[in-house]
Amino acid sequence: MISILYLFFLISFVKTSDYSLIINEKSSIDKPIFNFPHSYELINNFQSNFNLTNNNTKLILTKYIDRDDWCRQNICSCDYCSFILELFSNHNQIPKFSTINITINDINDHTCQFFDIQTNILLSESIQIGHRFPITRAIDYDSGMNGELSFKLLNNEDYFQLDIIILSINEYAIYGIVKQSLDREINEKYELIIEARDHGFPQERINRTKITIELLDENDNAPKFNQNEYSIQSLPENTPIGTELLTISASDADKGLNCLIHYSIINPPSSSLFPFKINSTTGVISLHSSLDYETTRFYRFLIRASDSGLVQSLFTDTWLSISIKDINDCPVEILFLPNRRFQYNNQILFINENTEINNLTLGYIRLFDRDSIQTKLSISLIILDKESKQEYEIILSNQLNSYILIVKQGIYDREIQTEINLRFIAT
């Protein structure tokens, strides 16, 4: 018996779909959801959520799928949750890589949630009509009409109105706007009840929150940013730590301490890993930890400018959006699937010396690159043993970045050679 040692890397791949399937999120587990015409094997993705039964011809769910949770984890798109399940078949001794495109329908299983609620808001009694102030942020984790929200102010509509800003799909910033002059001597406190209602069918979901507005006698101007929103486009993921990225600037029409502005980032997601910081005095945004495009491709967060009023600080918020640019920093990887005729263990393929060689298929190769999954990759073969008695060749298979390793001609004679060492190089 002759052993062949394969030295290779590991990588990722992409393909078109041979089958398609649509199911609702949270569908029943351990029940067939798709019947294949012949047996398949699952290849290296989503194996914890799916399995094959009945001679590998029936596809089942092994875990409940929460479409909205997958959206938050960027496993699938929030507006159209579709993904590829990869399959391999050797039906009738014909090797084939296949895929099934699975689409997850949303159900209205989430009620709107409020975040960053300003439960106690302080406003100067001399605040100008039309002044806008932040109240809260609302998110519905469903999609489509199930996650589309409408808002209503249920009381004190004569003095205040709502201003709704769409931040992203099913995410909203809720602001209040002063409609008429306020007088602390007449009424020093207002309570506002805000209702959020989704457009789900057949049943709408409703949530409410309550805030309190107190009037102050001093510091009647909140800071104003010099633009409505800030953005940084295509920030390279290899940007050095400490790089200054952008300066946020705000001004305050008051004098003295009431116009002294401090900047801060409000409730950054996963703050221990959040890669940006702001200088509280200058408003300079800088990078304080490494970026990784493969982990997070987009950031959007609130910047707050607060003045230093002695009685009560006033503040204004703005949004900063940062998109990350990919750098080719992931190595190409190789996945080798051996011909089932041969034993394969620890990168060693075992072949009997009397095996007939005539375009003999030894195995199948898939190439992966997480940086550019749509890119066509190439592979080369190096025979490390100069006295090899065989001729090897890698030929293109029926899918992108898929290859077949064959022995075209030669002999295997253990008395002459006990092993042949091959090296694959993928680019």
Coordinates of C-alpha atoms in Angstrom, one line a residue:
M1 CA 0.0 0.0 0.0
I2 CA 1.3 3.5 -1.0
S3 CA 0.5 6.6 1.0
I4 CA 0.2 10.1 -0.6
L5 CA 0.7 13.1 1.7
Y6 CA -1.3 16.2 0.9
L7 CA 0.0 19.6 2.2
F8 CA -2.8 22.2 1.8
F9 CA -4.5 25.3 3.1
L10 CA -8.3 25.7 3.9
I11 CA -10.8 28.1 2.1
S12 CA -14.4 29.2 1.2
F13 CA -16.5 29.0 -2.0
V14 CA -19.7 30.1 -3.8
K15 CA -22.0 28.5 -6.3
T16 CA -25.4 28.8 -8.0
S17 CA -28.4 26.9 -6.6
D18 CA -29.8 23.6 -8.0
Y19 CA -32.8 23.5 -5.7
S20 CA -34.9 26.1 -3.8
L21 CA -37.1 26.1 -0.7
I22 CA -39.2 28.6 1.2
I23 CA -40.1 28.0 4.9
N24 CA -41.4 30.1 7.8
E25 CA -39.1 31.0 10.6
K26 CA -39.5 28.8 13.7
S27 CA -40.8 25.9 11.6
S28 CA -41.1 22.5 13.3
I29 CA -37.8 20.6 13.8
D30 CA -37.1 16.9 12.9
K31 CA -39.7 16.9 10.1
P32 CA -38.9 16.7 6.4
I33 CA -38.9 20.0 4.6
F34 CA -37.5 18.9 1.3
N35 CA -37.1 15.7 -0.7
F36 CA -34.0 15.2 -2.9
P37 CA -34.1 12.9 -5.9
H38 CA -31.1 11.0 -4.6
S39 CA -28.8 11.0 -1.6
Y40 CA -26.5 13.9 -0.7
E41 CA -24.0 14.9 2.0
L42 CA -24.0 18.3 3.7
I43 CA -20.7 20.1 3.2
N44 CA -19.4 22.6 5.8
N45 CA -22.1 25.2 6.4
F46 CA -25.3 25.4 8.5
Q47 CA -24.8 21.8 9.6
S48 CA -25.9 22.7 13.1
N49 CA -29.3 23.7 11.8
F50 CA -30.0 21.1 9.1
N51 CA -29.5 17.3 8.7
L52 CA -30.3 14.6 6.1
T53 CA -32.4 11.5 6.9
N54 CA -33.9 8.5 5.1
N55 CA -30.7 7.5 3.2
N56 CA -29.7 11.2 3.0
T57 CA -32.6 12.1 0.7
K58 CA -34.8 14.1 3.1
L59 CA -33.8 17.5 4.5
I60 CA -34.9 18.3 8.1
L61 CA -34.4 21.2 10.6
T62 CA -32.5 20.3 13.7
K63 CA -32.9 23.7 15.4
Y64 CA -35.6 26.4 15.3
I65 CA -34.6 29.3 13.0
D66 CA -35.2 32.8 14.4
R67 CA -35.0 34.8 11.2
D68 CA -34.8 38.1 13.1
D69 CA -31.9 36.8 15.2
W70 CA -30.1 35.7 12.0
C71 CA -30.6 39.2 10.6
R72 CA -29.0 40.8 13.7
Q73 CA -26.0 38.4 13.4
N74 CA -25.7 39.3 9.6
I75 CA -26.2 35.6 8.7
C76 CA -28.8 36.7 6.2
S77 CA -30.2 40.0 4.9
C78 CA -32.8 41.7 7.1
D79 CA -35.1 42.5 4.2
Y80 CA -34.7 39.2 2.3
C81 CA -33.4 36.2 4.4
S82 CA -32.0 33.8 1.9
F83 CA -28.9 31.6 2.1
I84 CA -27.2 28.7 0.4
L85 CA -26.9 25.1 1.8
E86 CA -24.1 23.2 0.1
L87 CA -24.3 19.6 -0.9
F88 CA -22.2 16.8 -2.4
S89 CA -23.3 13.8 -4.3
N90 CA -21.6 10.7 -5.8
H91 CA -24.8 9.3 -7.3
N92 CA -24.1 6.6 -9.8
Q93 CA -20.3 7.2 -9.2
I94 CA -20.7 10.7 -10.7
P95 CA -19.4 13.3 -8.3
K96 CA -21.3 16.6 -8.2
F97 CA -21.4 19.6 -6.0
S98 CA -24.9 21.1 -5.6
T99 CA -26.7 23.8 -3.6
I100 CA -30.2 24.5 -2.3
N101 CA -31.3 28.1 -1.9
I102 CA -33.4 28.4 1.3
T103 CA -35.6 31.5 2.0
I104 CA -36.9 32.1 5.5
N105 CA -40.3 33.9 5.7
D106 CA -40.9 36.3 8.6
I107 CA -43.7 36.0 11.0
N108 CA -44.9 38.9 13.3
D109 CA -43.4 37.6 16.5
H110 CA -41.8 40.7 17.8
T111 CA -43.2 43.8 19.5
C112 CA -41.4 47.1 19.0
Q113 CA -38.7 47.8 21.6
F114 CA -37.6 51.2 22.8
F115 CA -33.9 51.9 23.5
D116 CA -31.9 54.9 24.9
I117 CA -35.1 56.4 26.4
Q118 CA -34.7 59.9 27.8
T119 CA -37.2 59.3 30.6
N120 CA -36.6 62.7 32.2
I121 CA -36.0 65.6 29.8
L122 CA -35.1 69.1 31.0
L123 CA -36.0 72.0 28.7
S124 CA -35.5 75.7 29.3
E125 CA -38.8 77.6 29.6
S126 CA -37.4 80.0 27.0
I127 CA -36.7 77.2 24.5
Q128 CA -37.6 78.3 20.9
I129 CA -40.6 77.0 19.1
G130 CA -39.4 74.4 16.7
H131 CA -36.6 73.1 19.0
R132 CA -36.0 69.4 18.4
F133 CA -34.9 67.1 21.3
P134 CA -34.1 63.4 21.3
I135 CA -36.6 61.1 23.1
T136 CA -35.8 57.5 22.3
R137 CA -34.9 54.9 19.6
A138 CA -37.3 52.2 18.4
I139 CA -36.6 48.9 16.7
D140 CA -38.9 46.1 15.5
Y141 CA -36.9 43.0 14.8
D142 CA -39.4 41.6 12.3
S143 CA -39.1 42.4 8.6
G144 CA -41.4 43.9 5.9
M145 CA -44.8 45.1 7.1
N146 CA -44.4 43.2 10.3
G147 CA -41.5 45.5 11.3
E148 CA -42.7 48.7 9.8
L149 CA -43.7 51.1 12.6
S150 CA -46.1 54.1 13.0
F151 CA -45.8 56.4 16.0
K152 CA -48.4 58.6 17.7
L153 CA -48.3 61.1 20.6
L154 CA -51.3 60.3 22.8
N155 CA -51.3 63.4 25.0
N156 CA -50.1 67.1 25.2
E157 CA -50.3 67.4 21.4
D158 CA -50.9 71.1 21.7
Y159 CA -47.4 71.7 23.1
F160 CA -45.3 69.0 21.4
Q161 CA -45.2 66.8 18.3
L162 CA -43.1 63.9 17.2
D163 CA -40.4 63.9 14.5
I164 CA -39.5 60.4 13.2
I165 CA -36.2 59.7 11.5
I166 CA -35.7 56.4 9.7
L167 CA -32.2 55.1 10.7
S168 CA -32.3 51.8 8.9
I169 CA -34.7 48.9 8.1
N170 CA -37.3 49.0 10.9
E171 CA -35.1 51.2 13.1
Y172 CA -36.3 54.7 14.0
A173 CA -35.1 57.7 16.0
I174 CA -37.9 59.5 17.8
Y175 CA -37.5 63.3 18.5
G176 CA -39.9 65.7 20.1
I177 CA -40.5 69.2 18.7
V178 CA -41.8 72.2 20.7
K179 CA -45.0 73.5 19.1
Q180 CA -45.7 76.6 21.2
S181 CA -44.1 78.7 23.9
L182 CA -43.7 77.1 27.3
D183 CA -44.1 78.9 30.7
R184 CA -42.6 77.2 33.8
E185 CA -44.7 79.4 36.1
I186 CA -47.9 78.0 34.5
N187 CA -46.8 74.4 34.0
E188 CA -43.4 73.1 35.1
K189 CA -43.8 69.5 34.0
Y190 CA -45.3 67.6 31.0
E191 CA -45.8 63.8 30.6
L192 CA -45.8 62.4 27.1
I193 CA -47.1 59.0 26.2
I194 CA -45.7 57.6 22.9
E195 CA -47.3 54.7 21.1
A196 CA -45.5 52.5 18.5
R197 CA -47.6 50.3 16.3
D198 CA -46.4 47.8 13.7
H199 CA -48.3 46.9 10.5
G200 CA -48.3 43.2 11.1
F201 CA -50.9 41.0 9.6
P202 CA -53.3 39.5 10.7
Q203 CA -52.5 41.0 14.2
E204 CA -50.8 44.3 14.9
R205 CA -48.4 44.7 17.9
I206 CA -48.4 47.8 20.0
N207 CA -46.0 49.2 22.6
R208 CA -46.0 52.4 24.6
T209 CA -43.4 54.4 26.6
K210 CA -43.8 57.4 28.9
I211 CA -41.4 60.4 29.3
T212 CA -41.4 63.4 31.6
I213 CA -40.4 66.9 30.5
E214 CA -39.4 69.5 33.1
L215 CA -38.9 73.1 32.4
L216 CA -35.8 75.1 33.5
D217 CA -35.3 78.8 33.9
E218 CA -31.7 79.0 32.5
N219 CA -29.4 77.8 29.7
D220 CA -32.0 78.0 26.9
N221 CA -29.8 77.0 24.0
A222 CA -28.7 73.5 23.2
P223 CA -25.6 72.8 21.2
K224 CA -26.0 72.6 17.4
F225 CA -23.9 70.4 15.1
N226 CA -22.5 72.0 12.0
Q227 CA -24.2 69.3 9.9
N228 CA -27.2 67.0 10.4
E229 CA -25.2 63.7 10.1
Y230 CA -21.6 62.6 9.7
S231 CA -20.2 59.7 7.7
I232 CA -16.9 58.0 6.8
Q233 CA -16.9 56.0 3.7
S234 CA -14.6 53.0 2.9
L235 CA -12.4 53.1 6.0
P236 CA -9.7 50.4 5.3
E237 CA -9.8 47.6 7.8
N238 CA -6.0 47.8 8.2
T239 CA -6.1 51.5 9.4
P240 CA -3.5 51.9 12.2
I241 CA -4.7 52.2 15.8
G242 CA -4.6 55.8 16.9
T243 CA -5.5 57.3 13.5
E244 CA -7.6 60.4 13.7
L245 CA -10.6 59.9 11.4
L246 CA -12.9 62.9 11.7
T247 CA -13.7 66.0 13.7
I248 CA -17.2 66.4 15.0
S249 CA -18.1 70.1 15.6
A250 CA -20.9 71.8 17.4
S251 CA -21.6 75.3 18.6
D252 CA -23.8 76.8 21.4
A253 CA -25.3 80.3 21.3
D254 CA -25.1 80.7 25.1
K255 CA -22.1 82.3 26.9
G256 CA -19.7 81.1 29.6
L257 CA -20.1 77.6 30.9
N258 CA -23.4 77.3 29.1
C259 CA -21.6 77.2 25.8
L260 CA -18.7 75.0 26.8
I261 CA -19.3 71.8 24.9
H262 CA -18.3 68.2 25.7
Y263 CA -18.5 65.3 23.2
S264 CA -19.3 61.7 23.9
I265 CA -20.4 58.5 22.2
I266 CA -23.8 57.3 23.4
N267 CA -24.3 53.6 24.2
P268 CA -21.8 52.1 21.7
P269 CA -22.7 48.5 20.8
S270 CA -20.5 45.9 22.5
S271 CA -18.6 48.7 24.2
S272 CA -15.7 46.5 25.3
L273 CA -14.9 45.7 21.6
F274 CA -16.1 49.1 20.1
P275 CA -13.1 50.3 18.0
F276 CA -13.7 54.1 18.1
K277 CA -13.4 56.8 20.7
I278 CA -14.0 60.6 20.7
N279 CA -12.0 63.3 22.4
S280 CA -14.5 64.9 24.7
T281 CA -13.0 68.4 24.2
T282 CA -12.0 68.6 20.5
G283 CA -14.6 66.2 19.1
V284 CA -11.9 64.2 17.2
I285 CA -13.0 60.6 16.4
S286 CA -10.0 58.2 16.4
L287 CA -9.4 54.5 16.1
H288 CA -8.5 52.8 19.4
S289 CA -8.7 49.1 18.4
S290 CA -8.3 47.0 15.3
L291 CA -11.0 46.7 12.6
D292 CA -12.0 43.5 10.9
Y293 CA -14.1 43.7 7.7
E294 CA -15.0 40.0 8.0
T295 CA -16.5 40.5 11.5
T296 CA -18.2 44.0 11.2
R297 CA -18.6 45.9 7.9
F298 CA -20.6 48.9 9.1
Y299 CA -21.0 51.0 12.2
R300 CA -23.7 53.5 13.0
F301 CA -23.7 55.2 16.4
L302 CA -24.8 58.4 18.2
I303 CA -22.6 61.3 19.0
R304 CA -23.7 63.7 21.8
A305 CA -22.7 67.3 22.2
S306 CA -23.5 68.5 25.8
D307 CA -23.0 72.0 27.2
S308 CA -21.8 72.8 30.7
G309 CA -24.9 74.6 32.1
L310 CA -24.7 74.9 35.9
V311 CA -28.4 74.1 36.5
Q312 CA -28.8 71.4 33.8
S313 CA -26.7 70.5 30.8
L314 CA -28.5 70.6 27.4
F315 CA -27.5 68.3 24.6
T316 CA -28.0 67.4 21.0
D317 CA -27.3 64.1 19.2
T318 CA -26.2 63.3 15.7
W319 CA -25.4 60.1 13.9
L320 CA -22.0 58.9 12.6
S321 CA -21.9 56.2 10.0
I322 CA -18.7 54.4 9.1
S323 CA -18.4 51.8 6.4
I324 CA -15.3 49.5 6.4
K325 CA -13.3 48.7 3.3
D326 CA -12.1 45.1 2.8
I327 CA -8.4 44.4 2.6
N328 CA -7.1 41.2 1.1
D329 CA -5.9 39.8 4.4
C330 CA -7.4 36.3 4.5
P331 CA -5.3 33.4 3.1
V332 CA -6.8 31.1 0.5
E333 CA -7.8 27.8 1.9
I334 CA -8.2 24.3 0.4
L335 CA -10.8 21.6 1.2
F336 CA -10.0 18.1 0.0
L337 CA -12.7 15.4 -0.4
P338 CA -11.2 12.0 -1.1
N339 CA -12.6 9.4 -3.4
R340 CA -14.5 7.0 -1.2
R341 CA -12.6 4.0 -2.7
F342 CA -9.6 5.0 -0.7
Q343 CA -8.9 5.4 3.0
Y344 CA -8.0 9.0 4.0
N345 CA -6.7 10.1 7.4
N346 CA -4.6 13.1 8.6
Q347 CA -3.9 14.3 5.1
I348 CA -2.7 10.9 4.0
L349 CA -4.5 8.9 1.2
F350 CA -3.8 5.2 1.2
I351 CA -3.8 3.4 -2.2
N352 CA -3.1 -0.3 -2.9
E353 CA -0.1 -0.8 -5.2
N354 CA -2.1 -2.9 -7.6
T355 CA -4.7 -0.1 -8.2
E356 CA -5.3 0.3 -11.9
I357 CA -4.3 3.8 -13.2
N358 CA -6.2 5.2 -16.1
N359 CA -7.4 8.7 -15.4
L360 CA -8.0 7.5 -11.8
T361 CA -9.9 10.0 -9.6
L362 CA -8.2 10.5 -6.3
G363 CA -10.4 13.2 -4.8
Y364 CA -12.1 16.5 -5.2
I365 CA -10.8 20.0 -4.3
R366 CA -12.7 23.1 -3.2
L367 CA -11.1 26.6 -2.9
F368 CA -12.3 29.2 -0.4
D369 CA -11.4 32.9 0.1
R370 CA -13.4 34.9 2.7
D371 CA -12.2 38.2 1.3
S372 CA -13.7 37.8 -2.2
I373 CA -16.2 34.9 -2.3
Q374 CA -17.1 35.7 -6.0
T375 CA -13.5 35.7 -7.2
K376 CA -12.3 32.8 -9.4
L377 CA -9.3 31.2 -7.7
S378 CA -6.5 29.1 -9.2
I379 CA -4.6 26.1 -7.9
S380 CA -1.3 24.5 -8.9
L381 CA 0.3 21.1 -8.1
I382 CA 3.9 20.4 -7.1
I383 CA 5.2 16.8 -7.0
L384 CA 7.8 16.9 -4.3
D385 CA 9.2 13.5 -5.2
K386 CA 11.4 13.8 -8.3
E387 CA 11.3 10.0 -9.0
S388 CA 7.6 9.7 -9.1
K389 CA 6.3 7.0 -11.5
Q390 CA 2.9 8.6 -12.0
E391 CA 1.5 11.6 -13.9
Y392 CA -0.9 13.7 -11.9
E393 CA -3.3 16.4 -13.1
I394 CA -5.8 18.8 -11.6
I395 CA -8.9 19.5 -13.8
L396 CA -11.7 21.9 -13.5
S397 CA -15.0 20.6 -12.1
N398 CA -18.6 21.7 -12.7
Q399 CA -18.6 24.5 -10.1
L400 CA -16.7 27.7 -9.4
N401 CA -13.4 27.0 -7.6
S402 CA -14.0 23.2 -7.8
Y403 CA -11.4 20.8 -9.1
I404 CA -10.7 17.0 -9.5
L405 CA -7.4 15.4 -8.8
I406 CA -6.6 12.5 -11.1
V407 CA -3.7 10.2 -12.0
K408 CA -3.5 10.1 -15.8
Q409 CA -1.0 7.3 -16.1
G410 CA 1.9 5.4 -14.4
I411 CA 2.1 2.6 -11.8
Y412 CA 2.1 2.3 -8.1
D413 CA 4.9 0.0 -6.9
R414 CA 5.5 0.0 -3.2
E415 CA 8.9 -1.8 -3.5
I416 CA 10.1 1.2 -5.6
Q417 CA 8.3 4.0 -3.8
T418 CA 6.4 3.9 -0.5
E419 CA 4.9 7.4 -0.6
I420 CA 4.4 10.3 -3.0
N421 CA 4.3 13.8 -1.6
L422 CA 2.1 16.4 -3.3
R423 CA 1.8 20.1 -2.5
F424 CA -1.1 22.3 -3.6
I425 CA -0.8 26.1 -3.9
A426 CA -4.0 28.1 -4.3
T427 CA -4.1 31.8 -5.2

